[in-house]
Tab-separated table of C-alpha atoms in Angstrom:
chain	number	residue	atom	x	y	z
A	1	LYS	CA	0.000	0.000	0.000
A	2	ALA	CA	1.410	3.383	-0.965
A	3	GLY	CA	2.292	5.733	1.854
A	4	VAL	CA	1.421	9.361	2.370
A	5	THR	CA	2.700	11.514	-0.459
A	6	GLN	CA	3.389	15.215	-0.347
A	7	THR	CA	4.106	17.594	-3.197
A	8	PRO	CA	6.228	19.451	-3.821
A	9	ARG	CA	9.101	18.179	-1.691
A	10	TYR	CA	10.983	21.464	-1.785
A	11	LEU	CA	9.797	25.000	-2.346
A	12	ILE	CA	11.409	28.427	-2.284
A	13	LYS	CA	9.165	31.468	-2.013
A	14	THR	CA	9.593	35.164	-1.427
A	15	ARG	CA	8.201	37.025	1.558
A	16	GLY	CA	4.666	38.229	0.867
A	17	GLN	CA	3.836	35.477	-1.612
A	18	GLN	CA	1.410	32.672	-0.974
A	19	VAL	CA	1.958	28.932	-1.265
A	20	THR	CA	-0.154	25.791	-1.572
A	21	LEU	CA	1.069	22.393	-0.422
A	22	SER	CA	-0.584	19.116	-1.306
A	23	CYS	CA	-1.014	15.857	0.574
A	24	SER	CA	-2.404	12.520	-0.601
A	25	PRO	CA	-3.236	10.190	2.302
A	26	ILE	CA	-2.889	6.450	2.411
A	27	SER	CA	-5.698	4.816	0.455
A	28	GLY	CA	-8.715	4.376	2.722
A	29	HIS	CA	-7.565	6.933	5.267
A	30	ARG	CA	-10.119	9.677	5.770
A	31	SER	CA	-8.351	11.987	8.193
A	32	VAL	CA	-5.483	14.296	7.305
A	33	SER	CA	-3.494	16.396	9.759
A	34	TRP	CA	-0.876	19.034	9.088
A	35	TYR	CA	2.149	19.933	11.206
A	36	GLN	CA	4.892	22.517	11.093
A	37	GLN	CA	8.367	21.434	12.143
A	38	THR	CA	11.062	23.989	12.913
A	39	PRO	CA	14.312	23.778	14.876
A	40	GLY	CA	13.099	26.445	17.277
A	41	GLN	CA	9.535	25.326	17.981
A	42	GLY	CA	9.722	21.634	17.233
A	43	LEU	CA	6.678	19.882	15.861
A	44	GLN	CA	3.469	21.885	16.091
A	45	PHE	CA	-0.043	20.854	15.093
A	46	LEU	CA	-1.723	23.040	12.475
A	47	PHE	CA	-5.100	21.424	11.775
A	48	GLU	CA	-6.942	18.197	11.073
A	49	TYR	CA	-9.485	17.507	8.354
A	50	PHE	CA	-12.016	14.733	8.212
A	51	SER	CA	-14.817	14.325	5.690
A	52	GLU	CA	-13.896	17.660	4.115
A	53	THR	CA	-14.396	19.498	7.432
A	54	GLN	CA	-11.807	20.988	9.745
A	55	ARG	CA	-12.135	19.118	13.049
A	56	ASN	CA	-9.248	20.497	15.060
A	57	LYS	CA	-7.082	23.560	14.826
A	58	GLY	CA	-3.784	24.485	16.424
A	59	ASN	CA	-2.624	27.887	17.502
A	60	PHE	CA	-1.626	29.426	14.177
A	61	PRO	CA	-2.726	32.688	12.550
A	62	GLY	CA	-5.439	32.820	9.925
A	63	ARG	CA	-2.809	33.035	7.172
A	64	PHE	CA	-2.635	29.269	7.500
A	65	SER	CA	-5.610	27.504	6.015
A	66	GLY	CA	-6.451	24.189	4.486
A	67	ARG	CA	-9.083	22.113	2.852
A	68	GLN	CA	-9.882	18.514	2.119
A	69	PHE	CA	-11.446	17.106	-0.993
A	70	SER	CA	-13.970	14.313	-1.364
A	71	ASN	CA	-11.182	11.826	-2.160
A	72	SER	CA	-9.513	12.762	1.186
A	73	ARG	CA	-6.630	14.573	-0.490
A	74	SER	CA	-5.768	17.759	1.324
A	75	GLU	CA	-4.149	21.074	0.564
A	76	MET	CA	-2.635	23.598	2.892
A	77	ASN	CA	-2.299	27.257	2.003
A	78	VAL	CA	-0.147	29.927	3.576
A	79	SER	CA	-0.783	33.504	2.494
A	80	THR	CA	1.436	36.542	2.905
A	81	LEU	CA	4.496	34.457	3.667
A	82	GLU	CA	6.881	35.559	6.402
A	83	LEU	CA	10.485	34.531	6.926
A	84	GLY	CA	9.400	32.654	10.031
A	85	ASP	CA	7.202	30.376	7.938
A	86	SER	CA	10.311	28.596	6.672
A	87	ALA	CA	9.851	25.056	7.940
A	88	LEU	CA	9.223	21.437	7.113
A	89	TYR	CA	5.485	20.931	6.693
A	90	LEU	CA	4.376	17.417	7.463
A	91	CYS	CA	1.122	15.785	6.564
A	92	ALA	CA	-0.178	12.733	8.397
A	93	SER	CA	-3.118	10.500	7.626
A	94	SER	CA	-5.191	8.149	9.732
A	95	LEU	CA	-8.168	5.919	9.194
A	96	GLU	CA	-10.557	7.954	11.265
A	97	GLN	CA	-10.614	11.317	12.978
A	98	PHE	CA	-9.219	11.583	16.479
A	99	SER	CA	-7.090	8.538	15.760
A	100	TYR	CA	-4.179	7.574	17.923
A	101	GLU	CA	-2.190	6.245	14.988
A	102	GLN	CA	-0.996	8.599	12.312
A	103	TYR	CA	1.192	7.911	9.291
A	104	PHE	CA	3.401	10.739	8.160
A	105	GLY	CA	4.543	11.808	4.723
A	106	PRO	CA	8.109	12.917	3.968
A	107	GLY	CA	7.194	16.584	4.219
A	108	THR	CA	7.531	19.703	2.110
A	109	ARG	CA	10.554	21.859	2.880
A	110	LEU	CA	9.468	25.494	2.485
A	111	THR	CA	12.095	28.219	2.423
A	112	VAL	CA	10.954	31.845	2.502
A	113	THR	CA	13.509	34.430	1.386
B	1	GLY	CA	-1.867	21.976	29.452
B	2	ASN	CA	-0.113	18.915	28.116
B	3	SER	CA	3.637	18.781	27.732
B	4	VAL	CA	6.367	16.286	26.876
B	5	THR	CA	9.977	16.622	27.971
B	6	GLN	CA	12.749	14.635	26.343
B	7	MET	CA	16.414	14.474	27.155
B	8	GLU	CA	18.477	16.750	24.985
B	9	GLY	CA	20.707	15.248	22.368
B	10	PRO	CA	22.592	14.325	20.528
B	11	VAL	CA	23.035	10.943	22.112
B	12	THR	CA	26.170	9.363	20.676
B	13	LEU	CA	26.744	5.624	21.071
B	14	SER	CA	28.876	2.886	19.646
B	15	GLU	CA	27.240	0.031	17.794
B	16	GLU	CA	25.804	-2.666	20.128
B	17	ALA	CA	25.612	-0.265	23.074
B	18	PHE	CA	22.510	0.004	25.275
B	19	LEU	CA	20.187	2.909	24.547
B	20	THR	CA	17.939	4.877	26.866
B	21	ILE	CA	16.144	8.056	25.826
B	22	ASN	CA	14.215	9.626	28.673
B	23	CYS	CA	10.723	11.017	28.265
B	24	THR	CA	8.456	12.480	30.925
B	25	TYR	CA	5.076	14.078	30.503
B	26	THR	CA	2.328	16.120	32.086
B	27	ALA	CA	-1.209	15.626	30.879
B	28	THR	CA	-4.828	15.891	31.861
B	29	GLY	CA	-6.621	12.599	32.156
B	30	TYR	CA	-4.989	9.367	31.066
B	31	PRO	CA	-2.938	9.917	27.937
B	32	SER	CA	-1.839	7.485	25.280
B	33	LEU	CA	1.899	7.618	24.732
B	34	PHE	CA	3.931	7.198	21.569
B	35	TRP	CA	7.446	7.109	20.222
B	36	TYR	CA	8.066	8.242	16.664
B	37	VAL	CA	11.299	8.030	14.681
B	38	GLN	CA	12.405	10.386	11.923
B	39	TYR	CA	15.188	9.282	9.604
B	40	PRO	CA	17.103	11.933	7.662
B	41	GLY	CA	15.008	13.465	4.906
B	42	GLU	CA	11.875	11.567	5.865
B	43	GLY	CA	8.678	12.102	7.820
B	44	LEU	CA	7.933	10.617	11.209
B	45	GLN	CA	7.195	6.918	11.593
B	46	LEU	CA	5.257	5.493	14.497
B	47	LEU	CA	7.707	3.274	16.390
B	48	LEU	CA	5.614	2.056	19.314
B	49	LYS	CA	2.729	3.024	21.544
B	50	ALA	CA	1.114	2.330	24.905
B	51	THR	CA	-2.417	3.308	25.775
B	52	LYS	CA	-2.673	2.568	29.501
B	53	ALA	CA	-0.551	2.398	32.613
B	54	ASP	CA	1.987	-0.459	32.799
B	55	ASP	CA	1.559	-1.240	29.097
B	56	LYS	CA	4.813	-1.991	27.293
B	57	GLY	CA	5.103	-0.972	23.669
B	58	SER	CA	7.714	-2.724	21.566
B	59	ASN	CA	8.880	-2.763	17.967
B	60	LYS	CA	12.144	-3.502	16.107
B	61	GLY	CA	13.960	-4.192	19.381
B	62	PHE	CA	12.837	-0.925	20.971
B	63	GLU	CA	10.732	-0.947	24.131
B	64	ALA	CA	9.020	1.615	26.339
B	65	THR	CA	6.862	1.102	29.427
B	66	TYR	CA	4.052	3.468	30.432
B	67	ARG	CA	4.863	4.434	34.034
B	68	LYS	CA	1.971	6.399	35.504
B	69	GLU	CA	3.572	6.805	38.919
B	70	THR	CA	6.610	8.550	37.469
B	71	THR	CA	4.800	9.984	34.391
B	72	SER	CA	7.489	8.545	32.174
B	73	PHE	CA	7.794	6.598	28.933
B	74	HIS	CA	11.509	5.995	28.438
B	75	LEU	CA	12.679	4.408	25.192
B	76	GLU	CA	15.198	1.555	25.429
B	77	LYS	CA	17.043	-0.776	23.105
B	78	GLY	CA	19.500	-3.426	24.159
B	79	SER	CA	21.895	-3.196	21.218
B	80	VAL	CA	21.791	-0.285	18.800
B	81	GLN	CA	22.867	-0.395	15.173
B	82	VAL	CA	24.224	2.291	12.874
B	83	SER	CA	20.888	2.165	11.050
B	84	ASP	CA	19.133	3.347	14.242
B	85	SER	CA	20.691	6.783	13.809
B	86	ALA	CA	17.717	9.131	13.623
B	87	VAL	CA	15.703	11.628	15.647
B	88	TYR	CA	13.287	10.135	18.179
B	89	PHE	CA	10.139	11.933	19.316
B	90	CYS	CA	8.057	11.164	22.359
B	91	ALA	CA	4.412	12.204	22.070
B	92	LEU	CA	1.095	11.976	23.854
B	93	ILE	CA	-2.579	12.291	23.123
B	94	SER	CA	-4.867	12.799	26.080
B	95	GLY	CA	-8.536	11.973	26.140
B	96	GLY	CA	-9.510	15.581	26.595
B	97	SER	CA	-7.912	16.705	23.361
B	98	TYR	CA	-7.004	14.693	20.332
B	99	ILE	CA	-4.337	17.171	19.359
B	100	PRO	CA	-1.009	15.375	19.826
B	101	THR	CA	1.739	16.954	21.877
B	102	PHE	CA	5.295	16.173	20.810
B	103	GLY	CA	8.594	16.459	22.619
B	104	ARG	CA	11.426	18.399	20.994
B	105	GLY	CA	13.086	15.238	19.716
B	106	THR	CA	16.350	13.518	20.626
B	107	SER	CA	18.974	12.914	17.986
B	108	LEU	CA	20.711	9.533	18.167
B	109	ILE	CA	24.040	8.979	16.431
B	110	VAL	CA	25.433	5.458	16.361
B	111	HIS	CA	29.059	4.941	15.331
B	112	PRO	CA	30.387	1.656	13.893
């Protein structure tokens, strides 16, 4: 069974631009969560989507948003990029919402210059 | 709120040495506890889990026991290999919130 895939793997953007990251969960998984990983803050939860609805949200500004499609694929959008948004963005999928077991993708490395 | 504290790394060991990575937590209710591993350039992989007190999670030679009395979930392996070099994350999910809380990660470097 294919794992979680994320595209693109690497991205360089300029401050003020916006970016969209994509995540395809494991087949059959209906929940997708997003995380930001930085050396300074560690791994922080952004949000979780299930059945095309946001079910949980972390403590991030409104510039960070996401959505989930009917096939469970998810996208994350960051508008008005700041230098501090440079990070590894990880997507994780699970069978159901509020699941204890999540399977992570390899991440998208975003660099904001 | 919930929090997870891991020992700072890097932890540097020789091959076949014994490994312990300490993890302690504070949480509301009765959390489920997890260890994840992140190899260079990859996402996190669930290594093992324990969902109630005194449970022992194990996988690939790694073990961790859920100790409620000491609020700890230390990761151990009897004989590490070079291929175990990675960053290890302790995490919890408590019943009150399904948002996982991760520790800062501990880097393990194993030399031949």
